[in-house]
XYZ file of C-alpha atoms in Angstrom:
322
model
C 12.567 -40.988 -25.112
C 15.216 -41.627 -22.469
C 17.299 -38.580 -21.946
C 20.676 -40.454 -21.949
C 19.626 -42.324 -24.942
C 18.504 -39.159 -26.804
C 21.855 -37.491 -25.935
C 23.887 -40.233 -27.188
C 25.241 -41.243 -23.761
C 25.427 -45.016 -22.864
C 22.334 -46.589 -21.354
C 21.505 -50.006 -20.087
C 21.454 -52.576 -22.904
C 17.671 -52.969 -23.248
C 17.007 -49.229 -23.242
C 19.943 -48.602 -25.622
C 18.616 -51.333 -28.059
C 15.102 -49.920 -27.913
C 16.469 -46.341 -28.720
C 18.623 -47.783 -31.557
C 15.598 -49.671 -32.973
C 13.513 -46.471 -33.013
C 16.336 -44.674 -34.853
C 16.685 -47.454 -37.355
C 12.911 -47.474 -38.070
C 13.023 -43.597 -38.403
C 15.779 -43.775 -40.999
C 14.038 -46.555 -42.948
C 10.829 -44.466 -42.906
C 12.693 -41.588 -44.577
C 13.818 -43.993 -47.261
C 10.308 -45.390 -47.710
C 8.842 -41.885 -47.934
C 11.425 -40.988 -50.600
C 10.605 -44.009 -52.616
C 6.801 -43.375 -52.339
C 7.351 -39.768 -53.456
C 9.599 -40.780 -56.262
C 7.070 -43.516 -57.436
C 4.265 -40.922 -57.449
C 6.421 -38.401 -59.449
C 7.301 -40.933 -62.102
C 3.660 -42.157 -62.442
C 2.549 -38.567 -62.720
C 4.993 -38.010 -65.462
C 3.623 -41.076 -67.272
C 0.086 -39.834 -66.802
C 1.002 -36.315 -68.103
C 2.588 -37.839 -71.201
C -0.447 -40.061 -71.746
C -2.865 -37.148 -71.474
C -0.716 -34.918 -73.716
C -0.406 -37.439 -76.481
C -4.132 -38.421 -76.162
C -4.901 -34.712 -76.596
C -2.740 -34.506 -79.762
C -4.445 -37.705 -81.155
C -7.871 -36.145 -80.444
C -7.061 -33.047 -82.255
C -5.774 -34.996 -85.226
C -8.861 -37.136 -85.161
C -11.041 -34.016 -85.107
C -9.207 -32.791 -88.260
C -9.684 -36.029 -90.053
C -13.401 -35.986 -89.016
C -13.772 -32.556 -90.417
C -12.240 -33.551 -93.707
C -14.363 -36.652 -93.942
C -17.456 -34.406 -93.294
C -16.360 -32.054 -96.070
C -15.897 -34.961 -98.437
C -19.276 -36.369 -97.546
C -20.915 -33.002 -98.376
C -19.202 -32.989 -101.714
C -20.287 -36.493 -102.528
C -23.871 -35.679 -101.569
C -23.732 -32.578 -103.858
C -22.518 -34.547 -106.806
C -25.034 -37.374 -106.313
C -27.802 -34.681 -106.178
C -26.539 -33.113 -109.452
C -26.506 -36.516 -111.093
C -30.109 -37.005 -110.200
C -31.020 -33.955 -112.345
C -31.868 -34.316 -115.928
C -28.967 -35.218 -118.189
C -28.773 -31.895 -119.839
C -28.508 -30.050 -116.499
C -25.849 -32.299 -115.376
C -23.839 -31.870 -118.590
C -24.271 -28.102 -118.313
C -22.938 -28.022 -114.808
C -20.295 -30.707 -115.238
C -17.269 -28.320 -115.161
C -18.497 -26.832 -111.856
C -19.454 -30.168 -110.366
C -15.960 -31.517 -111.282
C -14.338 -28.581 -109.427
C -16.496 -29.199 -106.304
C -15.604 -32.829 -106.329
C -11.900 -32.058 -106.025
C -10.593 -33.387 -102.677
C -7.078 -33.331 -101.255
C -7.851 -35.554 -98.240
C -4.977 -38.002 -97.674
C -5.011 -41.358 -95.962
C -4.532 -40.760 -92.212
C -1.026 -41.596 -90.876
C 0.048 -42.473 -87.341
C 1.781 -39.446 -85.918
C 5.478 -39.798 -85.110
C 6.023 -40.056 -81.320
C 2.404 -40.765 -80.680
C 3.153 -43.864 -78.588
C 4.197 -43.749 -75.051
C 7.921 -43.507 -74.543
C 8.193 -46.706 -72.523
C 12.071 -46.660 -72.404
C 11.987 -43.138 -70.805
C 9.860 -44.349 -67.986
C 11.346 -47.858 -67.387
C 14.907 -47.600 -68.658
C 17.383 -48.027 -65.813
C 14.641 -47.227 -63.417
C 16.314 -48.666 -60.242
C 19.594 -47.076 -61.121
C 18.208 -43.693 -61.835
C 16.162 -43.738 -58.542
C 19.311 -44.993 -56.648
C 21.383 -42.165 -58.193
C 18.820 -39.550 -57.050
C 18.795 -41.133 -53.730
C 22.395 -40.254 -53.318
C 21.444 -36.540 -53.365
C 19.546 -36.997 -50.132
C 21.925 -39.447 -48.511
C 24.847 -38.312 -46.489
C 28.101 -40.258 -46.033
C 30.419 -39.425 -43.070
C 33.797 -41.039 -43.246
C 33.867 -41.054 -39.374
C 31.104 -41.585 -36.877
C 31.302 -41.067 -33.126
C 31.195 -44.059 -30.770
C 28.685 -43.311 -27.959
C 30.174 -46.144 -25.861
C 33.414 -44.108 -25.560
C 31.723 -40.710 -24.825
C 32.307 -39.044 -21.432
C 28.974 -38.807 -19.469
C 28.881 -35.007 -19.902
C 28.785 -35.236 -23.682
C 25.812 -35.237 -25.989
C 26.033 -36.952 -29.451
C 23.532 -36.247 -32.249
C 21.330 -39.026 -33.404
C 23.396 -39.457 -36.628
C 26.579 -39.629 -34.488
C 28.291 -36.844 -36.184
C 28.171 -33.990 -33.626
C 29.347 -33.861 -30.136
C 28.477 -31.108 -27.507
C 29.352 -30.565 -23.855
C 26.175 -30.541 -21.820
C 27.540 -29.634 -18.341
C 25.391 -32.430 -16.798
C 26.626 -35.914 -15.938
C 24.364 -38.457 -17.471
C 23.605 -41.781 -15.875
C 25.551 -44.443 -17.809
C 27.686 -47.525 -17.098
C 31.343 -46.905 -16.417
C 32.416 -49.385 -19.103
C 36.124 -49.783 -19.818
C 35.861 -47.985 -23.206
C 34.441 -44.826 -21.806
C 36.452 -41.686 -21.005
C 36.057 -40.256 -17.493
C 36.486 -37.502 -16.287
C 38.016 -35.994 -19.472
C 35.237 -34.912 -21.980
C 36.514 -37.039 -24.921
C 34.997 -39.292 -27.546
C 36.447 -41.578 -30.198
C 35.434 -42.471 -33.666
C 33.556 -45.763 -33.967
C 35.958 -47.325 -36.462
C 39.670 -47.897 -35.869
C 42.298 -48.278 -38.503
C 45.285 -50.687 -38.985
C 46.209 -49.758 -42.646
C 45.550 -47.480 -45.530
C 44.796 -43.781 -45.915
C 41.921 -42.121 -44.223
C 40.621 -38.540 -43.963
C 37.880 -36.646 -42.338
C 36.839 -33.037 -41.767
C 35.970 -31.453 -38.464
C 33.942 -28.310 -38.279
C 35.375 -26.338 -35.304
C 33.791 -22.990 -36.024
C 34.804 -20.160 -33.672
C 35.196 -22.455 -30.670
C 38.080 -21.059 -28.597
C 39.152 -24.582 -27.428
C 39.147 -27.965 -29.035
C 41.300 -31.067 -29.684
C 41.203 -33.269 -32.846
C 43.399 -35.928 -34.112
C 44.334 -39.642 -33.880
C 45.060 -41.857 -30.760
C 46.064 -45.480 -30.360
C 43.415 -47.911 -28.986
C 45.359 -48.638 -25.789
C 45.446 -45.126 -24.339
C 44.107 -44.615 -20.757
C 40.470 -43.906 -20.658
C 40.203 -43.099 -16.945
C 41.750 -40.218 -15.036
C 44.026 -37.481 -16.386
C 45.515 -37.581 -19.806
C 48.758 -36.215 -21.014
C 49.215 -35.634 -24.746
C 52.383 -36.932 -26.416
C 53.012 -39.068 -29.394
C 54.909 -41.460 -27.143
C 51.756 -42.077 -25.141
C 49.819 -42.586 -28.420
C 48.350 -39.146 -28.924
C 48.800 -37.520 -32.413
C 46.584 -34.526 -31.698
C 46.250 -30.826 -32.627
C 44.669 -28.517 -30.079
C 43.495 -24.950 -29.564
C 43.472 -23.090 -26.288
C 42.349 -19.496 -25.472
C 41.179 -18.719 -28.882
C 44.578 -18.361 -30.554
C 47.048 -20.767 -28.899
C 47.554 -23.713 -31.335
C 49.925 -26.569 -30.545
C 50.584 -30.174 -31.511
C 50.666 -32.981 -28.879
C 54.132 -32.973 -27.251
C 54.230 -29.206 -26.906
C 55.056 -27.936 -30.417
C 53.636 -24.523 -30.895
C 51.817 -23.834 -34.141
C 51.555 -20.421 -35.946
C 48.517 -19.999 -38.202
C 47.833 -17.176 -40.502
C 44.157 -17.292 -39.842
C 41.690 -19.106 -37.571
C 40.468 -22.182 -39.458
C 36.705 -22.993 -39.333
C 37.264 -26.641 -40.201
C 40.182 -28.902 -39.786
C 41.009 -31.818 -42.215
C 42.684 -34.702 -40.503
C 44.543 -37.126 -42.871
C 45.843 -40.434 -41.593
C 48.437 -42.575 -43.607
C 48.756 -45.553 -41.417
C 51.331 -47.348 -43.468
C 53.657 -44.335 -43.674
C 53.038 -43.471 -40.052
C 51.714 -39.981 -40.719
C 48.930 -37.877 -39.195
C 48.531 -34.472 -41.032
C 46.340 -31.454 -40.309
C 45.087 -28.958 -42.916
C 42.880 -25.811 -42.986
C 39.935 -27.232 -44.967
C 39.086 -23.851 -46.594
C 42.203 -24.005 -48.800
C 43.902 -27.198 -47.710
C 46.892 -25.339 -46.442
C 49.181 -27.477 -44.390
C 49.370 -26.925 -40.593
C 51.361 -29.788 -39.166
C 52.281 -33.465 -39.694
C 53.223 -36.066 -37.130
C 55.575 -38.826 -38.375
C 55.804 -41.941 -36.268
C 55.327 -45.736 -36.436
C 51.939 -47.197 -35.686
C 51.906 -50.609 -33.927
C 48.214 -50.976 -33.121
C 44.761 -49.889 -34.200
C 44.260 -46.135 -34.037
C 41.117 -44.159 -33.708
C 39.869 -40.668 -34.566
C 39.818 -38.442 -31.522
C 37.700 -35.503 -30.397
C 37.714 -33.287 -27.342
C 35.042 -30.750 -26.627
C 36.936 -28.459 -24.126
C 35.326 -26.254 -21.491
C 36.656 -23.441 -19.498
C 37.386 -23.584 -15.783
C 33.700 -22.747 -15.017
C 32.457 -25.547 -17.253
C 31.172 -23.092 -19.938
C 29.912 -24.802 -23.047
C 32.163 -23.826 -26.005
C 29.821 -25.286 -28.633
C 29.877 -28.423 -30.796
C 32.357 -30.253 -32.952
C 30.858 -31.719 -36.093
C 32.243 -34.248 -38.485
C 31.445 -33.008 -41.994
C 29.705 -35.215 -44.608
C 31.537 -35.949 -47.980
C 29.855 -35.792 -51.327
C 29.138 -39.247 -52.886
C 29.205 -39.418 -56.676
C 28.455 -42.182 -59.183
C 30.848 -43.162 -61.924
C 29.776 -45.219 -64.849
C 32.389 -47.467 -66.577
C 31.884 -49.429 -69.717
C 34.009 -51.883 -71.380
């Protein structure tokens, strides 16, 4: 696999398309494998029920056969007694009558003896899809590899960004940041409410937030809301601030930051994800598309401070009936 493609950096279109095709096929293979395993599990459950109920019916049939055999013996004994002389039969009549008593009842079909077809077929597609949600992850924001600085590595699922320290060969397209080690989310917003959670861990330096689409992508960058940066940042392990120079005081070091955008109200808010305690809110007026923003900072020696990861959200299914 091409190194630049593997690391999420931009590559020539043909190589980029080939790498993307391989990833698409790999993801579908995971789905196919899940469906094959689910099919086999459900067929195994059907076979288990068939074997269990066949075993019960076999035991019931054996009981009936035993009773029939007992009855046949009694009939044979009575017939033999009747073949004796009349006086012998009459003398032993009372005893023969008792032996001829039989409590065998007509066989009845057992309740639940049939295969529970509804259990195996009822809402089958829905139940498989519902279970598929347990293996599927949904990320409200994905990273855009075409905006990633050449020194950044993105995970194959486009949710994690890491500084590599090595400049990858990639086209210097207008969307790409250089030399700043920045990357944007793949989807911009022009209305509505949106939120995402970024795992920052114990990284001593990082930047997360929202920026307008028209910010400069080349050369040095200066953070300020007037320039289209609504960003929270950390420096030196404990120096928190908001774009524009506002110092922030936090009671503890957050491991994850929740970014919440309300485009229509012009608000970008930051919270400590552990208890959703409020950290800071920008209030402004958005006039163009805005994008999630991520910076994997390094120290002056280019030391790697670890990755930033966009956290998945849990997907649930809600049934509604009229």
